[in-house]
mmCIF file of C-alpha atoms in Angstrom:
data_model
loop_
_atom_site.group_PDB
_atom_site.id
_atom_site.type_symbol
_atom_site.label_atom_id
_atom_site.label_comp_id
_atom_site.label_asym_id
_atom_site.label_seq_id
_atom_site.Cartn_x
_atom_site.Cartn_y
_atom_site.Cartn_z
ATOM 1 C CA MET Y 68 -32.287 231.752 42.109
ATOM 2 C CA LYS Y 69 -34.470 231.722 45.185
ATOM 3 C CA LYS Y 70 -35.977 234.597 46.962
ATOM 4 C CA ILE Y 71 -36.153 236.614 49.538
ATOM 5 C CA LEU Y 72 -38.066 239.032 51.375
ATOM 6 C CA SER Y 73 -37.677 242.427 52.101
ATOM 7 C CA PHE Y 74 -36.138 243.741 54.448
ATOM 8 C CA VAL Y 75 -37.786 245.466 57.664
ATOM 9 C CA LEU Y 76 -36.750 248.993 58.465
ATOM 10 C CA VAL Y 77 -34.253 249.930 62.055
ATOM 11 C CA GLY Y 78 -37.177 249.544 65.080
ATOM 12 C CA ALA Y 79 -39.320 247.683 63.420
ATOM 13 C CA LEU Y 80 -38.924 245.126 65.143
ATOM 14 C CA ALA Y 81 -36.794 243.399 67.317
ATOM 15 C CA LEU Y 82 -34.126 241.483 66.474
ATOM 16 C CA SER Y 83 -35.440 238.292 68.965
ATOM 17 C CA SER Y 84 -38.971 238.062 65.983
ATOM 18 C CA VAL Y 85 -35.984 239.329 62.847
ATOM 19 C CA TRP Y 86 -35.110 235.304 63.796
ATOM 20 C CA THR Y 87 -38.240 233.497 65.150
ATOM 21 C CA PRO Y 88 -39.172 231.493 62.618
ATOM 22 C CA ASN Y 89 -42.300 231.764 60.266
ATOM 23 C CA ALA Y 90 -44.154 228.367 61.720
ATOM 24 C CA GLN Y 91 -45.729 227.362 57.878
ATOM 25 C CA ALA Y 92 -42.487 228.141 55.438
ATOM 26 C CA GLU Y 93 -39.094 226.061 55.719
ATOM 27 C CA SER Y 94 -36.199 228.488 56.914
ATOM 28 C CA LYS Y 95 -33.913 227.922 53.988
ATOM 29 C CA LYS Y 96 -29.543 228.390 53.179
ATOM 30 C CA VAL Y 97 -28.068 231.560 52.033
ATOM 31 C CA ASP Y 98 -24.902 232.216 49.890
ATOM 32 C CA TYR Y 99 -23.198 235.003 51.731
ATOM 33 C CA VAL Y 100 -20.923 237.465 49.268
ATOM 34 C CA ALA Y 101 -19.255 240.581 50.704
ATOM 35 C CA LEU Y 102 -18.070 242.630 49.276
ATOM 36 C CA GLY Y 103 -15.589 246.615 49.930
ATOM 37 C CA ASP Y 104 -12.305 246.808 51.680
ATOM 38 C CA SER Y 105 -10.692 245.907 54.961
ATOM 39 C CA LEU Y 106 -14.490 246.296 56.680
ATOM 40 C CA ALA Y 107 -15.636 243.856 54.856
ATOM 41 C CA ALA Y 108 -11.952 241.825 55.915
ATOM 42 C CA GLY Y 109 -12.133 242.493 59.091
ATOM 43 C CA HIS Y 110 -8.959 244.012 59.057
ATOM 44 C CA THR Y 111 -7.797 244.970 62.709
ATOM 45 C CA PRO Y 112 -6.175 247.451 64.275
ATOM 46 C CA TYR Y 113 -2.461 246.278 65.136
ATOM 47 C CA GLY Y 114 -1.839 245.088 62.183
ATOM 48 C CA ILE Y 115 -3.339 241.698 61.680
ATOM 49 C CA LYS Y 116 -4.427 242.283 58.890
ATOM 50 C CA VAL Y 117 -7.390 239.459 58.624
ATOM 51 C CA GLY Y 118 -9.292 238.616 61.497
ATOM 52 C CA ARG Y 119 -12.727 238.209 63.138
ATOM 53 C CA GLY Y 120 -14.467 241.078 61.095
ATOM 54 C CA PHE Y 121 -18.519 242.069 61.154
ATOM 55 C CA THR Y 122 -19.092 240.001 57.186
ATOM 56 C CA ASP Y 123 -17.962 237.098 59.207
ATOM 57 C CA ILE Y 124 -19.409 237.508 62.946
ATOM 58 C CA ILE Y 125 -22.564 237.819 60.265
ATOM 59 C CA SER Y 126 -22.426 234.610 58.488
ATOM 60 C CA GLU Y 127 -22.083 233.331 62.445
ATOM 61 C CA GLU Y 128 -25.111 234.261 63.502
ATOM 62 C CA LEU Y 129 -26.517 232.805 59.770
ATOM 63 C CA ALA Y 130 -24.881 229.579 60.308
ATOM 64 C CA LYS Y 131 -26.009 229.920 64.171
ATOM 65 C CA LYS Y 132 -29.796 229.056 62.453
ATOM 66 C CA ASP Y 133 -28.564 226.905 59.704
ATOM 67 C CA LEU Y 134 -29.395 229.778 57.117
ATOM 68 C CA LEU Y 135 -25.851 229.975 55.346
ATOM 69 C CA ALA Y 136 -25.051 227.743 52.208
ATOM 70 C CA SER Y 137 -22.343 229.778 51.432
ATOM 71 C CA PHE Y 138 -19.531 232.987 52.828
ATOM 72 C CA ASN Y 139 -17.145 234.555 50.623
ATOM 73 C CA LYS Y 140 -14.774 237.359 52.272
ATOM 74 C CA ASP Y 141 -12.452 237.002 49.687
ATOM 75 C CA PHE Y 142 -12.934 239.699 47.598
ATOM 76 C CA ALA Y 143 -13.279 242.070 50.259
ATOM 77 C CA MET Y 144 -9.784 243.781 49.200
ATOM 78 C CA THR Y 145 -8.110 245.624 52.081
ATOM 79 C CA GLY Y 146 -6.735 249.255 50.728
ATOM 80 C CA GLU Y 147 -10.009 249.056 48.177
ATOM 81 C CA THR Y 148 -11.445 252.107 46.745
ATOM 82 C CA SER Y 149 -14.634 252.952 45.247
ATOM 83 C CA VAL Y 150 -13.615 252.634 41.600
ATOM 84 C CA GLY Y 151 -11.201 249.283 42.689
ATOM 85 C CA LEU Y 152 -14.467 248.013 43.486
ATOM 86 C CA LEU Y 153 -15.867 248.586 39.552
ATOM 87 C CA GLU Y 154 -12.633 246.534 38.805
ATOM 88 C CA THR Y 155 -12.318 243.684 40.985
ATOM 89 C CA LEU Y 156 -16.241 243.520 39.328
ATOM 90 C CA LYS Y 157 -15.185 242.562 36.292
ATOM 91 C CA ARG Y 158 -13.309 239.718 37.769
ATOM 92 C CA THR Y 159 -15.376 235.966 36.059
ATOM 93 C CA GLU Y 160 -14.899 234.390 39.301
ATOM 94 C CA VAL Y 161 -16.921 237.678 41.177
ATOM 95 C CA GLN Y 162 -19.771 237.410 38.679
ATOM 96 C CA GLN Y 163 -20.142 234.259 39.085
ATOM 97 C CA ALA Y 164 -19.913 234.086 43.085
ATOM 98 C CA LEU Y 165 -22.717 237.109 42.700
ATOM 99 C CA LYS Y 166 -24.965 235.603 39.962
ATOM 100 C CA GLU Y 167 -25.370 232.638 43.059
ATOM 101 C CA ALA Y 168 -26.138 234.713 45.696
ATOM 102 C CA GLU Y 169 -28.058 235.417 47.333
ATOM 103 C CA LEU Y 170 -26.529 237.727 50.555
ATOM 104 C CA VAL Y 171 -24.594 240.481 48.874
ATOM 105 C CA THR Y 172 -23.180 243.495 51.158
ATOM 106 C CA ILE Y 173 -21.556 246.621 50.338
ATOM 107 C CA ILE Y 174 -18.807 248.815 52.560
ATOM 108 C CA SER Y 175 -16.698 251.090 50.215
ATOM 109 C CA GLY Y 176 -15.768 254.896 49.375
ATOM 110 C CA ALA Y 177 -14.291 255.090 52.845
ATOM 111 C CA ASN Y 178 -9.995 254.645 51.781
ATOM 112 C CA ASP Y 179 -11.438 257.440 48.683
ATOM 113 C CA PHE Y 180 -11.763 260.062 51.035
ATOM 114 C CA ILE Y 181 -9.136 259.694 54.413
ATOM 115 C CA ASP Y 182 -6.145 258.756 51.026
ATOM 116 C CA GLU Y 183 -7.615 262.387 49.895
ATOM 117 C CA MET Y 184 -8.015 264.039 52.723
ATOM 118 C CA TYR Y 185 -6.286 262.570 55.593
ATOM 119 C CA ASN Y 186 -2.513 262.361 55.553
ATOM 120 C CA PRO Y 187 -1.254 259.328 58.672
ATOM 121 C CA GLU Y 188 2.108 260.802 58.377
ATOM 122 C CA ASP Y 189 1.954 264.341 60.592
ATOM 123 C CA GLU Y 190 -1.855 263.537 60.595
ATOM 124 C CA SER Y 191 -2.722 266.069 58.695
ATOM 125 C CA ILE Y 192 -6.435 267.599 57.961
ATOM 126 C CA ASN Y 193 -7.211 268.412 54.429
ATOM 127 C CA THR Y 194 -11.650 270.229 55.013
ATOM 128 C CA ASP Y 195 -11.669 271.802 51.566
ATOM 129 C CA LEU Y 196 -14.874 271.299 50.762
ATOM 130 C CA ALA Y 197 -14.319 271.813 46.552
ATOM 131 C CA THR Y 198 -11.951 268.648 46.794
ATOM 132 C CA ALA Y 199 -14.502 266.545 49.448
ATOM 133 C CA SER Y 200 -17.690 267.910 47.353
ATOM 134 C CA ALA Y 201 -15.318 266.361 44.332
ATOM 135 C CA MET Y 202 -14.105 263.163 46.149
ATOM 136 C CA LEU Y 203 -18.214 262.696 46.676
ATOM 137 C CA ASN Y 204 -19.446 262.729 44.024
ATOM 138 C CA LYS Y 205 -16.571 260.628 42.332
ATOM 139 C CA VAL Y 206 -17.612 258.225 45.006
ATOM 140 C CA ALA Y 207 -21.360 258.305 45.163
ATOM 141 C CA GLY Y 208 -21.138 257.848 41.371
ATOM 142 C CA ASN Y 209 -18.146 254.167 41.435
ATOM 143 C CA LEU Y 210 -21.840 252.954 44.618
ATOM 144 C CA THR Y 211 -23.693 253.693 42.193
ATOM 145 C CA ALA Y 212 -22.329 251.309 39.207
ATOM 146 C CA ALA Y 213 -21.004 249.075 41.562
ATOM 147 C CA ILE Y 214 -25.290 248.190 43.027
ATOM 148 C CA GLN Y 215 -26.028 248.410 38.859
ATOM 149 C CA GLN Y 216 -24.210 245.785 38.095
ATOM 150 C CA VAL Y 217 -24.436 243.446 41.050
ATOM 151 C CA LYS Y 218 -28.312 244.010 40.419
ATOM 152 C CA ALA Y 219 -27.930 242.875 36.164
ATOM 153 C CA LEU Y 220 -25.907 240.796 37.804
ATOM 154 C CA ASN Y 221 -28.522 239.153 39.425
ATOM 155 C CA PRO Y 222 -32.081 240.320 39.789
ATOM 156 C CA GLU Y 223 -32.951 238.664 43.038
ATOM 157 C CA ALA Y 224 -30.083 239.181 45.077
ATOM 158 C CA ASP Y 225 -30.841 241.440 48.251
ATOM 159 C CA VAL Y 226 -28.079 244.215 48.720
ATOM 160 C CA TYR Y 227 -28.134 245.608 51.387
ATOM 161 C CA LEU Y 228 -24.848 249.046 51.143
ATOM 162 C CA PHE Y 229 -23.109 249.894 54.489
ATOM 163 C CA GLY Y 230 -22.430 253.721 55.975
ATOM 164 C CA TYR Y 231 -19.867 254.867 57.672
ATOM 165 C CA TYR Y 232 -18.293 255.327 60.742
ATOM 166 C CA PHE Y 233 -16.376 258.465 62.186
ATOM 167 C CA PRO Y 234 -13.288 256.313 62.136
ATOM 168 C CA LEU Y 235 -10.989 259.284 63.289
ATOM 169 C CA PRO Y 236 -12.182 260.106 66.957
ATOM 170 C CA HIS Y 237 -9.144 260.478 69.007
ATOM 171 C CA ILE Y 238 -8.703 264.316 66.757
ATOM 172 C CA ALA Y 239 -7.284 266.667 69.066
ATOM 173 C CA ASP Y 240 -8.459 269.583 67.925
ATOM 174 C CA ASN Y 241 -11.914 269.748 68.730
ATOM 175 C CA GLY Y 242 -13.265 272.164 66.132
ATOM 176 C CA VAL Y 243 -11.808 270.256 62.972
ATOM 177 C CA LYS Y 244 -13.769 266.646 64.799
ATOM 178 C CA GLN Y 245 -16.476 268.211 64.925
ATOM 179 C CA GLN Y 246 -16.417 269.357 60.861
ATOM 180 C CA LEU Y 247 -15.081 266.431 59.700
ATOM 181 C CA LYS Y 248 -17.969 264.664 62.031
ATOM 182 C CA LEU Y 249 -20.740 267.406 59.968
ATOM 183 C CA ALA Y 250 -18.798 266.542 56.523
ATOM 184 C CA PHE Y 251 -18.919 262.052 57.367
ATOM 185 C CA SER Y 252 -22.664 263.185 58.413
ATOM 186 C CA PHE Y 253 -23.686 264.450 55.430
ATOM 187 C CA VAL Y 254 -21.703 262.067 53.442
ATOM 188 C CA ASN Y 255 -24.159 259.320 55.069
ATOM 189 C CA SER Y 256 -26.982 261.073 53.491
ATOM 190 C CA ARG Y 257 -26.280 261.374 50.911
ATOM 191 C CA MET Y 258 -24.760 257.124 51.095
ATOM 192 C CA ALA Y 259 -28.785 256.689 51.887
ATOM 193 C CA GLU Y 260 -30.418 258.089 49.287
ATOM 194 C CA ILE Y 261 -28.159 256.056 47.050
ATOM 195 C CA ALA Y 262 -29.409 253.101 48.166
ATOM 196 C CA LYS Y 263 -32.596 254.036 48.278
ATOM 197 C CA ARG Y 264 -32.805 255.273 44.627
ATOM 198 C CA GLU Y 265 -30.947 252.396 43.599
ATOM 199 C CA ASN Y 266 -33.821 249.579 46.019
ATOM 200 C CA VAL Y 267 -31.062 248.050 48.313
ATOM 201 C CA HIS Y 268 -30.590 248.623 52.471
ATOM 202 C CA PHE Y 269 -28.783 251.044 53.262
ATOM 203 C CA VAL Y 270 -27.302 249.662 56.782
ATOM 204 C CA GLU Y 271 -26.858 253.159 59.307
ATOM 205 C CA ILE Y 272 -24.110 252.388 61.746
ATOM 206 C CA ALA Y 273 -22.569 255.850 62.531
ATOM 207 C CA THR Y 274 -25.197 256.718 65.311
ATOM 208 C CA ALA Y 275 -23.904 253.819 67.597
ATOM 209 C CA PHE Y 276 -20.536 252.926 66.772
ATOM 210 C CA ASP Y 277 -19.715 257.447 66.463
ATOM 211 C CA VAL Y 278 -20.882 257.014 70.769
ATOM 212 C CA ASN Y 279 -17.835 254.909 71.752
ATOM 213 C CA GLY Y 280 -15.625 255.653 68.599
ATOM 214 C CA THR Y 281 -12.916 256.319 70.966
ATOM 215 C CA ALA Y 282 -13.253 252.442 72.607
ATOM 216 C CA PHE Y 283 -13.888 250.702 68.927
ATOM 217 C CA LEU Y 284 -10.912 252.806 67.400
ATOM 218 C CA GLU Y 285 -9.116 251.837 70.735
ATOM 219 C CA ASN Y 286 -5.387 252.401 68.471
ATOM 220 C CA PRO Y 287 -4.665 255.842 67.790
ATOM 221 C CA LYS Y 288 -2.653 254.937 64.786
ATOM 222 C CA ASP Y 289 -5.122 252.620 62.612
ATOM 223 C CA ILE Y 290 -8.694 253.531 61.567
ATOM 224 C CA HIS Y 291 -10.173 249.371 61.954
ATOM 225 C CA PRO Y 292 -12.478 248.610 64.970
ATOM 226 C CA ASN Y 293 -11.486 246.426 67.902
ATOM 227 C CA GLU Y 294 -13.481 242.450 67.756
ATOM 228 C CA ALA Y 295 -16.766 244.896 69.895
ATOM 229 C CA GLY Y 296 -16.849 247.529 67.008
ATOM 230 C CA TYR Y 297 -16.753 245.196 64.361
ATOM 231 C CA GLN Y 298 -19.996 242.911 66.521
ATOM 232 C CA VAL Y 299 -21.882 247.265 66.396
ATOM 233 C CA LEU Y 300 -21.678 246.579 62.321
ATOM 234 C CA ALA Y 301 -22.841 242.929 62.155
ATOM 235 C CA ASP Y 302 -25.671 244.313 65.130
ATOM 236 C CA GLN Y 303 -26.641 247.104 62.748
ATOM 237 C CA PHE Y 304 -26.844 244.954 59.685
ATOM 238 C CA LEU Y 305 -29.527 242.358 61.496
ATOM 239 C CA LYS Y 306 -31.713 244.939 63.076
ATOM 240 C CA ASN Y 307 -32.501 245.341 59.713
ATOM 241 C CA TYR Y 308 -32.116 241.625 58.637
ATOM 242 C CA LEU Y 309 -35.255 239.279 58.216
ATOM 243 C CA MET Y 310 -34.818 235.689 58.254
ATOM 244 C CA PRO Y 311 -35.028 233.772 54.589
ATOM 245 C CA VAL Y 312 -37.938 232.023 54.198
ATOM 246 C CA GLN Y 313 -39.788 230.203 51.240
ATOM 247 C CA ALA Y 314 -43.118 227.929 50.302
ATOM 248 C CA PRO Y 315 -42.956 224.073 51.002
ATOM 249 C CA THR Y 316 -40.148 222.739 49.434
ATOM 250 C CA ASN Y 317 -42.537 219.928 47.142
ATOM 251 C CA ILE Y 318 -44.977 223.013 44.841
ATOM 252 C CA PRO Y 319 -42.468 222.944 41.864
ATOM 253 C CA LYS Y 320 -41.181 226.255 40.147
ATOM 254 C CA VAL Y 321 -42.467 227.537 36.981
ATOM 255 C CA MET Y 322 -39.476 227.460 34.507
ATOM 256 C CA TRP Y 323 -39.714 228.880 31.179
ATOM 257 C CA GLY Y 324 -36.836 228.261 29.484
ATOM 258 C CA LYS Y 325 -33.587 228.125 30.620
ATOM 259 C CA THR Y 326 -34.980 230.791 33.640
ATOM 260 C CA GLU Y 327 -36.904 230.782 37.235
ATOM 261 C CA LEU Y 328 -40.555 232.749 36.170
ATOM 262 C CA LYS Y 329 -41.604 235.521 38.695
ATOM 263 C CA ILE Y 330 -44.289 237.165 40.250
ATOM 264 C CA GLY Y 331 -43.600 240.356 38.848
ATOM 265 C CA GLN Y 332 -41.560 239.380 35.190
ATOM 266 C CA ILE Y 333 -43.389 241.153 31.985
ATOM 267 C CA GLY Y 334 -41.316 238.497 29.948
ATOM 268 C CA LYS Y 335 -38.289 237.650 28.977
ATOM 269 C CA VAL Y 336 -34.741 238.478 25.961
ATOM 270 C CA THR Y 337 -32.850 235.916 24.295
ATOM 271 C CA ILE Y 338 -29.452 237.427 23.193
ATOM 272 C CA LEU Y 339 -29.024 236.588 20.169
ATOM 273 C CA GLN Y 340 -25.881 238.327 19.317
ATOM 274 C CA ASP Y 341 -23.861 239.976 21.580
ATOM 275 C CA THR Y 342 -25.135 242.992 23.065
ATOM 276 C CA TYR Y 343 -24.681 246.036 26.053
ATOM 277 C CA LEU Y 344 -26.476 245.796 29.268
ATOM 278 C CA MET Y 345 -27.761 249.583 30.226
ATOM 279 C CA LYS Y 346 -27.593 251.416 32.136
ATOM 280 C CA ILE Y 347 -29.871 255.899 31.532
ATOM 281 C CA GLU Y 348 -28.370 258.434 32.691
ATOM 282 C CA ASN Y 349 -28.962 261.442 34.164
ATOM 283 C CA ASP Y 350 -28.653 263.358 31.199
ATOM 284 C CA GLY Y 351 -31.122 260.645 29.941
ATOM 285 C CA SER Y 352 -28.124 259.689 27.529
ATOM 286 C CA LEU Y 353 -27.435 255.150 27.689
ATOM 287 C CA SER Y 354 -24.665 254.375 29.120
ATOM 288 C CA THR Y 355 -22.503 250.349 28.790
ATOM 289 C CA ILE Y 356 -22.943 247.909 32.518
ATOM 290 C CA ARG Y 357 -21.326 245.065 30.551
ATOM 291 C CA THR Y 358 -21.640 243.258 27.985
ATOM 292 C CA LEU Y 359 -24.196 240.168 27.660
ATOM 293 C CA LYS Y 360 -23.524 236.476 25.717
ATOM 294 C CA LYS Y 361 -25.127 236.058 23.239
ATOM 295 C CA GLY Y 362 -27.772 232.296 23.973
ATOM 296 C CA GLU Y 363 -28.330 233.924 27.772
ATOM 297 C CA GLU Y 364 -31.603 234.824 28.802
ATOM 298 C CA TYR Y 365 -33.274 237.510 31.470
ATOM 299 C CA ARG Y 366 -36.234 237.902 33.068
ATOM 300 C CA VAL Y 367 -38.205 241.697 31.789
ATOM 301 C CA TYR Y 368 -39.383 243.169 34.543
ATOM 302 C CA SER Y 369 -40.044 247.105 32.641
ATOM 303 C CA TYR Y 370 -40.386 248.387 29.400
ATOM 304 C CA LYS Y 371 -39.685 251.712 28.124
ATOM 305 C CA GLY Y 372 -40.640 254.016 25.433
ATOM 306 C CA GLN Y 373 -37.420 255.759 25.145
ATOM 307 C CA GLN Y 374 -34.569 255.491 23.031
ATOM 308 C CA ASN Y 375 -35.996 253.456 20.756
ATOM 309 C CA GLY Y 376 -36.846 250.927 23.595
ATOM 310 C CA LEU Y 377 -34.861 249.388 26.299
ATOM 311 C CA TYR Y 378 -35.908 246.604 28.947
ATOM 312 C CA GLY Y 379 -35.483 246.268 32.255
ATOM 313 C CA LEU Y 380 -33.744 243.817 33.396
ATOM 314 C CA GLY Y 381 -34.167 245.063 36.940
ATOM 315 C CA GLY Y 382 -31.412 246.703 39.337
ATOM 316 C CA SER Y 383 -31.772 249.819 37.022
ATOM 317 C CA SER Y 384 -30.505 247.869 34.076
ATOM 318 C CA PHE Y 385 -32.158 247.810 31.250
ATOM 319 C CA VAL Y 386 -31.564 246.501 27.414
ATOM 320 C CA GLN Y 387 -32.287 248.312 24.155
ATOM 321 C CA LYS Y 388 -34.928 247.314 21.781
ATOM 322 C CA ASN Y 389 -32.316 246.040 18.616
ATOM 323 C CA THR Y 390 -32.110 242.636 16.164
ATOM 324 C CA ALA Y 391 -29.451 241.473 18.889
ATOM 325 C CA ILE Y 392 -32.170 240.324 21.347
ATOM 326 C CA ARG Y 393 -35.662 238.056 20.894
ATOM 327 C CA TYR Y 394 -39.101 239.707 23.556
ATOM 328 C CA GLU Y 395 -41.008 237.223 24.469
ATOM 329 C CA THR Y 396 -43.842 237.310 26.505
ATOM 330 C CA PRO Y 397 -45.534 234.785 29.240
ATOM 331 C CA SER Y 398 -47.359 232.104 27.458
ATOM 332 C CA LYS Y 399 -51.637 232.106 29.946
ATOM 333 C CA ALA Y 400 -50.880 228.408 30.941
ATOM 334 C CA LYS Y 401 -47.535 229.004 32.453
ATOM 335 C CA LEU Y 402 -49.238 232.664 34.014
ATOM 336 C CA ALA Y 403 -51.869 230.789 35.329
ATOM 337 C CA LEU Y 404 -49.257 227.542 37.137
ATOM 338 C CA LEU Y 405 -47.858 230.593 38.591
ATOM 339 C CA GLN Y 406 -50.530 232.294 39.977
ATOM 340 C CA LYS Y 407 -51.465 228.688 41.768
ATOM 341 C CA LYS Y 408 -48.144 228.219 42.920
ATOM 342 C CA ASN Y 409 -48.391 231.786 45.150
#
């Protein structure tokens, strides 16, 4: 898999410098997969289900710089909740696309809140704190699980989790509006915490979007932005995204079996019998993410002594030490080649 440079913090570099090629490196192309709900699909505010959304704009900007190998938003579904996102990740074609992706964006969870808290028929709003808190915990858990599954499928993918804009700027009652905006601000803080904990990038969009929310959400009966609003979402991503580069192409990869040896890798596991990919819950117990198939190989980046031994495969995902796997460390010769390459 190709390697993507780490992101830079918002404001650390001007947009122009983000897109300035490194004179000593060759630009390379990325496969981009967009996951999420109608915003990722590009739903418009006037009945056309799919138009030119922020994911399309991102792909266009990458293409302008000759950085785009492929773009896929086919898995983004109108009306999808965070539960639906987890269901999407079970599909074989989705998993295959993610394994080959260098860039993944995720925007999901807003429908969970809107479905539970907002009645479009009479425009009434449920402001019950207990309901909102329970929904936040549910969405946070689902998004955490989704990120972990993406990273388990592809530990080297550059993953960006988008926050939320305030979707109801046309509410007449200013008191209710301010209360809801405060709630969405709290939700965004929780999303940022998830991104930090799971070691993915967070794209904060509310600050830039909400200042002109009524203009971007020009249809009071619809929560989807116009193209100018989608441009704001894309711009916030582009401010955080560093153009991918690679070393000169004449330097060969250091292959180790079926996988490429990477800096930071301490070993690999070969699956001898179908076994489970696990994550560690807050109470220290293990829960299943998915099944790893016989014959597959995975890079190992860490080891924990708990639960009889856990090999870390990246993205908060682990495989338990047992007879269904074989763990190996790279030879000195392989390590010397890797150091020479880098």
